[in-house]
Tab-separated table of C-alpha atoms in Angstrom:
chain	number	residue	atom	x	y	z
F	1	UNK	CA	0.000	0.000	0.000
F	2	UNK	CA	2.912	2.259	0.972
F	3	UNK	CA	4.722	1.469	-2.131
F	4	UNK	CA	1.565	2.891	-4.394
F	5	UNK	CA	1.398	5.878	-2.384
F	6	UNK	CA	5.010	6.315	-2.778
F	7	UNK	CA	4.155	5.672	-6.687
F	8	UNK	CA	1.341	8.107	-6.874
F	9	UNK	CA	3.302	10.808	-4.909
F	10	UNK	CA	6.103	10.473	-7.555
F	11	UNK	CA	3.744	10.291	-10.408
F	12	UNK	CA	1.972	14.115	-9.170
F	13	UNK	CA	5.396	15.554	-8.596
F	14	UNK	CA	6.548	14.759	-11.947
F	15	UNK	CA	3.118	16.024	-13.341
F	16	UNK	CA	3.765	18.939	-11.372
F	17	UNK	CA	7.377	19.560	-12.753
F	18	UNK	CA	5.860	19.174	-16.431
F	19	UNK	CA	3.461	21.365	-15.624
F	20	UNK	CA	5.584	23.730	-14.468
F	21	UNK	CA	8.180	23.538	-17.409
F	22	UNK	CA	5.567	23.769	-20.018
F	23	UNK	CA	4.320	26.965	-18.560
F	24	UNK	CA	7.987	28.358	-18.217
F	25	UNK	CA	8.518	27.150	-22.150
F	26	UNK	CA	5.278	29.338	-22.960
F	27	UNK	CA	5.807	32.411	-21.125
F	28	UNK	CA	9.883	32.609	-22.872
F	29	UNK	CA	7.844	32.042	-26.303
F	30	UNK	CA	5.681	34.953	-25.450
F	31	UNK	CA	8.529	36.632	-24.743
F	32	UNK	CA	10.252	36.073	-27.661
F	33	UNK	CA	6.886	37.207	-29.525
F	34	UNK	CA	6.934	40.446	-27.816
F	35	UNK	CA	10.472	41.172	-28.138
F	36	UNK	CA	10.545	40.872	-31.618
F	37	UNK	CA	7.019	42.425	-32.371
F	38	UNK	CA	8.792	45.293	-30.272
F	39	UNK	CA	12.274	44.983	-32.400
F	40	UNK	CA	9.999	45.501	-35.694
F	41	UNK	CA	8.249	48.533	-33.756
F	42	UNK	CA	11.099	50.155	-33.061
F	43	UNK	CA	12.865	49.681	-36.642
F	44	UNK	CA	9.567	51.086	-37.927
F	45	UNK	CA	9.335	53.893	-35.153
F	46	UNK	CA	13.123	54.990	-35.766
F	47	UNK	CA	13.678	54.564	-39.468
F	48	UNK	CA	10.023	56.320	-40.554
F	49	UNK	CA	10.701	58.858	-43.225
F	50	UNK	CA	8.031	60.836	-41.238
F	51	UNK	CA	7.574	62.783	-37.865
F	52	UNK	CA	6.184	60.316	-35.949
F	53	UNK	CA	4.906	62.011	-31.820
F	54	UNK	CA	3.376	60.565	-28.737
F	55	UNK	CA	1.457	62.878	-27.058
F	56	UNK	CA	-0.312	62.799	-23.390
F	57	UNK	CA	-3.649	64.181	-22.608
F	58	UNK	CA	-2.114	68.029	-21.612
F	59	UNK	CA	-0.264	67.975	-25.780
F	60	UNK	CA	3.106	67.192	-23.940
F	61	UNK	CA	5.074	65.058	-26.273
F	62	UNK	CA	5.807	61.855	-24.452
F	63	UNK	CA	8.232	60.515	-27.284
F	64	UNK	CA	9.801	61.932	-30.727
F	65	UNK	CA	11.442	59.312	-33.455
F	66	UNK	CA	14.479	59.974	-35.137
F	67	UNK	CA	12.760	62.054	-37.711
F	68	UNK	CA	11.010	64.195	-35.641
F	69	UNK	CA	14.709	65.460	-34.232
F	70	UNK	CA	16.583	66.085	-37.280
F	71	UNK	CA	13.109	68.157	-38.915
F	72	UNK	CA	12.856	70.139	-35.914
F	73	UNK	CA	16.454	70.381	-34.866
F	74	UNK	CA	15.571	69.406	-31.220
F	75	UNK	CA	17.266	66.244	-28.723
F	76	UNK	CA	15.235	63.543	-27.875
F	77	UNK	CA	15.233	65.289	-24.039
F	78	UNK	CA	14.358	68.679	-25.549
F	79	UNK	CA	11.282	67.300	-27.701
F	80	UNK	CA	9.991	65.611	-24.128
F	81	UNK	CA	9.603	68.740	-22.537
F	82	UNK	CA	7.883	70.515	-24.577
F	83	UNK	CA	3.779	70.374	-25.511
F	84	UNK	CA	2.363	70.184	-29.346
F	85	UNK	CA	1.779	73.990	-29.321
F	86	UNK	CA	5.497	75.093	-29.005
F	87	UNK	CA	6.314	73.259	-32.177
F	88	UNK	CA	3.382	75.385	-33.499
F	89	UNK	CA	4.045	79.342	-34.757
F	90	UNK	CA	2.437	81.832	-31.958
F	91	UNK	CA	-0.372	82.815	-34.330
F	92	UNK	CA	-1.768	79.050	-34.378
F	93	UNK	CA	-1.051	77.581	-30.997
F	94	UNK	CA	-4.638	78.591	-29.777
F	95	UNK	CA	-5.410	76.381	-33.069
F	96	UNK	CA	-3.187	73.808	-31.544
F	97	UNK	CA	-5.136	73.424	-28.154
F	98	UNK	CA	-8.521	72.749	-29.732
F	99	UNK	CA	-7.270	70.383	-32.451
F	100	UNK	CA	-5.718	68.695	-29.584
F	101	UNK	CA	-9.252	68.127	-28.289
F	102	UNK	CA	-10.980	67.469	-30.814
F	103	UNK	CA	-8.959	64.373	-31.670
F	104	UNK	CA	-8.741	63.404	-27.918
F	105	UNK	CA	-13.031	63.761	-28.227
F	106	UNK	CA	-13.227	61.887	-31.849
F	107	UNK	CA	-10.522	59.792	-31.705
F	108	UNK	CA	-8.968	61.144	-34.464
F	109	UNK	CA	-8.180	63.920	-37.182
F	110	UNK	CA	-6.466	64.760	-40.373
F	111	UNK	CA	-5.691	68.692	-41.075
F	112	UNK	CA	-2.650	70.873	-42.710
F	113	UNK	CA	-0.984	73.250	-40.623
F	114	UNK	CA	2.103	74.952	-40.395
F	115	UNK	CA	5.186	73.682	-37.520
F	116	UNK	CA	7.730	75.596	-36.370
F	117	UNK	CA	11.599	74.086	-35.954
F	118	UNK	CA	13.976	75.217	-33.271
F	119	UNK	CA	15.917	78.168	-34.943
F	120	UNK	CA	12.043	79.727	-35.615
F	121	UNK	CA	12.008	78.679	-39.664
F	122	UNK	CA	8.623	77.392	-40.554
F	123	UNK	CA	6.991	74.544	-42.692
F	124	UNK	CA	3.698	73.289	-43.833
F	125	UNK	CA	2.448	69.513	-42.603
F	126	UNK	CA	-0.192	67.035	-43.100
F	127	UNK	CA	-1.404	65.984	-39.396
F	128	UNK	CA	-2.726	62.182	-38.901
F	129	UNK	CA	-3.825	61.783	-35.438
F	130	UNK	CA	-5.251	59.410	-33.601
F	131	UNK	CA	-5.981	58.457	-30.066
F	132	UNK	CA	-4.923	55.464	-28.711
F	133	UNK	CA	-6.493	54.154	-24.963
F	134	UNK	CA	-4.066	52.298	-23.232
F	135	UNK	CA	-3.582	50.995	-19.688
F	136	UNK	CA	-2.429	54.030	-18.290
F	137	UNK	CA	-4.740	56.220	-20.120
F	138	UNK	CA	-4.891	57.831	-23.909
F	139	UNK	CA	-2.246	59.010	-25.411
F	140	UNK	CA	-1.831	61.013	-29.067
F	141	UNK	CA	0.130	59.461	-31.956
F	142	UNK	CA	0.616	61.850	-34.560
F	143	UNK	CA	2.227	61.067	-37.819
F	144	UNK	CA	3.568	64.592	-39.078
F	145	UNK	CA	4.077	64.922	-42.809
F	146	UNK	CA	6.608	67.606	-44.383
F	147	UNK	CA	4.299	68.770	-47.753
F	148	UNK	CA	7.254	71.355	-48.499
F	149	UNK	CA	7.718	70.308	-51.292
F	150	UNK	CA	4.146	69.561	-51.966
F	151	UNK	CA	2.866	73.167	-51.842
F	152	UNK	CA	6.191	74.080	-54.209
F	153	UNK	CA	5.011	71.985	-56.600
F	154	UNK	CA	1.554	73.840	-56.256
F	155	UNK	CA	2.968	77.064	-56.233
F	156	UNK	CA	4.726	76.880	-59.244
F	157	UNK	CA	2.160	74.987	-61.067
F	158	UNK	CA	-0.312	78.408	-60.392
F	159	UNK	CA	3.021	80.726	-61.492
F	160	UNK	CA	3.063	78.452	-64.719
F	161	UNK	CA	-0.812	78.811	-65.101
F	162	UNK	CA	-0.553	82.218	-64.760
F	163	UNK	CA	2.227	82.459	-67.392
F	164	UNK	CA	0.200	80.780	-69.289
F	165	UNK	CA	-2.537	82.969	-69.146
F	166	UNK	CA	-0.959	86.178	-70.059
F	167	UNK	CA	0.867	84.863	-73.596
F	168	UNK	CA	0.238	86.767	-76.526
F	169	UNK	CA	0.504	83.209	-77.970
F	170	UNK	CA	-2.114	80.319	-78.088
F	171	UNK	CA	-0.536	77.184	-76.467
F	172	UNK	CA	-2.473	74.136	-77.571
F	173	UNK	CA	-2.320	70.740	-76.272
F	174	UNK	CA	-3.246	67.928	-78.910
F	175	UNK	CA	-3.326	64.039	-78.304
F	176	UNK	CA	-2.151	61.207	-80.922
F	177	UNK	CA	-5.475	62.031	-82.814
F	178	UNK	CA	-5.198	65.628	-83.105
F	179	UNK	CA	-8.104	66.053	-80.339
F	180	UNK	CA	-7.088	69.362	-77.807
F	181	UNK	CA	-5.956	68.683	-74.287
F	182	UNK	CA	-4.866	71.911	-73.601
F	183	UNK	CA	-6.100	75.547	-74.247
F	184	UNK	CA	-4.198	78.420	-72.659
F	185	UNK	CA	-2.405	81.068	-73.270
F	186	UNK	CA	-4.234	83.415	-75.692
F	187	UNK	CA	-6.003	80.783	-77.505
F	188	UNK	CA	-9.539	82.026	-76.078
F	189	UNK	CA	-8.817	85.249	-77.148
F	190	UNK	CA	-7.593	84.677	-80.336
F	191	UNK	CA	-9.889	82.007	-81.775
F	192	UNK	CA	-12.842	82.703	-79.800
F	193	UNK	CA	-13.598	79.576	-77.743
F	194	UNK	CA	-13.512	79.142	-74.000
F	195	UNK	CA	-11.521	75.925	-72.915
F	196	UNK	CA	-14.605	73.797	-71.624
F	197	UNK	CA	-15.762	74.308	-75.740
F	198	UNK	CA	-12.504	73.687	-77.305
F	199	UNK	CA	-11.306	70.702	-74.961
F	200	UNK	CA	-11.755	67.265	-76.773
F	201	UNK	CA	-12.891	68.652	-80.181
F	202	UNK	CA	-10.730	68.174	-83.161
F	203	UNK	CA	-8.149	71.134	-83.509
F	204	UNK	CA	-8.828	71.247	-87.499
F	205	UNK	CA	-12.977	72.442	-86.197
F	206	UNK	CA	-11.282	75.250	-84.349
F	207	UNK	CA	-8.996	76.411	-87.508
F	208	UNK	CA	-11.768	76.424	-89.983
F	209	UNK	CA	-11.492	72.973	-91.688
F	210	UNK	CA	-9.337	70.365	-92.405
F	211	UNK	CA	-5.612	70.720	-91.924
F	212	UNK	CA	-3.874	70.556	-95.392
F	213	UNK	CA	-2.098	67.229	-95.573
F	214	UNK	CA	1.344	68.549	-96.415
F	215	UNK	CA	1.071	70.764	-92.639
F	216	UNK	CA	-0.789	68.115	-91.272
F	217	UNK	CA	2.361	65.573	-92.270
F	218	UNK	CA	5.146	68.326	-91.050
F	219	UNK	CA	3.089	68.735	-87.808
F	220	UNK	CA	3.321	65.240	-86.582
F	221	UNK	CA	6.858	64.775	-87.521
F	222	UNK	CA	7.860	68.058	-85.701
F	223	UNK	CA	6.055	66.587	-82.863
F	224	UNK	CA	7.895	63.542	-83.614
F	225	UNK	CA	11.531	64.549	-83.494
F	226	UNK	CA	10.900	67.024	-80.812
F	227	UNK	CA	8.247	66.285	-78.665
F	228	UNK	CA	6.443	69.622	-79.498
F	229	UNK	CA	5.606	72.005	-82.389
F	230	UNK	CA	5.281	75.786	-83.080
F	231	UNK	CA	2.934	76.794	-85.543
F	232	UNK	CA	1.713	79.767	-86.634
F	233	UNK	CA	-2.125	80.393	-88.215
F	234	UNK	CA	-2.960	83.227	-90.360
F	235	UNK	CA	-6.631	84.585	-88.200
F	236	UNK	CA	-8.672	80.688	-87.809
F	237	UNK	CA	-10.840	82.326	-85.783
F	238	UNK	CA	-14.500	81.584	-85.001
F	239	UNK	CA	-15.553	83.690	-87.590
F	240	UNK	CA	-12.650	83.823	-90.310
F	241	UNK	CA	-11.194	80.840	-91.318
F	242	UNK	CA	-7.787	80.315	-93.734
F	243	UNK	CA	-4.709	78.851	-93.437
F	244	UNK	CA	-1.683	77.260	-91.038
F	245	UNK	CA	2.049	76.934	-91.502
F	246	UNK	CA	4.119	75.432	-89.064
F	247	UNK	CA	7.693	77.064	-88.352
């Protein structure tokens, strides 16, 4: 009788000691889970080609990436002691506050705006926010976006337009088929037609019939070689029609 306690006694502690090893086995697997969910984070986190901020309830910034210390030409330490608005030019930070709580309220929020770096230069961003509720409360994670050279691009497309607009010359945009694309420049003054009417219609309607074969041939070749063609036509106008040359 002794000898089967004795038995069953061994049997429970090994069950126990299984038990126990199985349990240490899955907690170091969960480990090793987390620790390299966490490596991936933080290769994400520090190697983002955008401003990536953690931000507590008050707009303090809890944590800056890599990114977010070269744009704004502040340490790590700096960044943490500092709230959302001071990265923000004095004429907006009252703007900064109730953005701040509005995405704190909604959960969320996507907005330009303009941030300010450490040596008091400026530049326009694309705010994604969102709130995130953790154990300890909600915190802010903003990805900031530079648009610099976003708005550039804008600007000079409008300084182009513009240019455009005040040509004494037509400039005419055609597709394989000879359809317009473009109308700017002068062409609405000279020929008569807005854009919306001269868009997508042939361009030998517009010059008062068909294009003569011999310009029509010179034309595409021009357009060929070069990519682009200059010619010049003698008053095709909505009401007097004649002839084109190309030069």
């Amino acid at each position: 009788s002794s000898g089967r306690e004795i038995c069953r006694s061994g049997g429970g502690s090994v069950l126990f000691w299984w038990r126990a090893q199985l349990a240490s086995l899955v907690r170091r697997a969960e480990e090793t889970e987390k620790r390299a969910h966490r490596a991936r984070f933080d290769a994400l986190w520090s190697q983002a080609n955008d401003i990536v901020l953690w931000l507590g309830p008050e707009g303090r910034v809890v944590e800056a990436n890599r990114r977010a210390q070269e744009t704004y030409g502040y340490t790590r330490d700096e960044l943490r002691t500092l709230r959302i608005e001071d990265l923000r030019p004095a004429e907006t930070r009252d703007l900064a506050r109730a953005q701040l709580a509005r995405v704190f309220a909604e959960g969320g929020s996507r907005f330009e705006t303009v941030h300010r770096r450490k040596d008091g230069s400026t530049f326009p961003v694309e705010v994604s926010s969102a709130r995130v509720d953790g154990p300890t409360g909600a915190v802010l994670l903003s990805v900031v976006r530079d648009i610099s050279e976003r708005h550039q691009a804008a600007a000079a497309a409008r300084y182009q337009a513009t240019l455009l607009d005040n040509l004494n010359d037509a400039v005419i945009g055609l597709d394989a088929s000879a359809r317009i694309t473009a109308w700017a420049g002068a062409a609405e003054r000279l020929y008569g037609y807005a854009a919306e009417e001269a868009v997508g219609r042939p361009i030998a309607e517009l010059l008062g019939g068909e294009i003569p074969g011999e310009i029509d041939r010179r034309i595409r070749a021009e357009i060929a070689r070069t990519g682009r063609c200059r010619m010049e036509d003698r008053k095709s106008t909505r009401l007097n029609s004649s002839h084109s040359s190309v030069s």
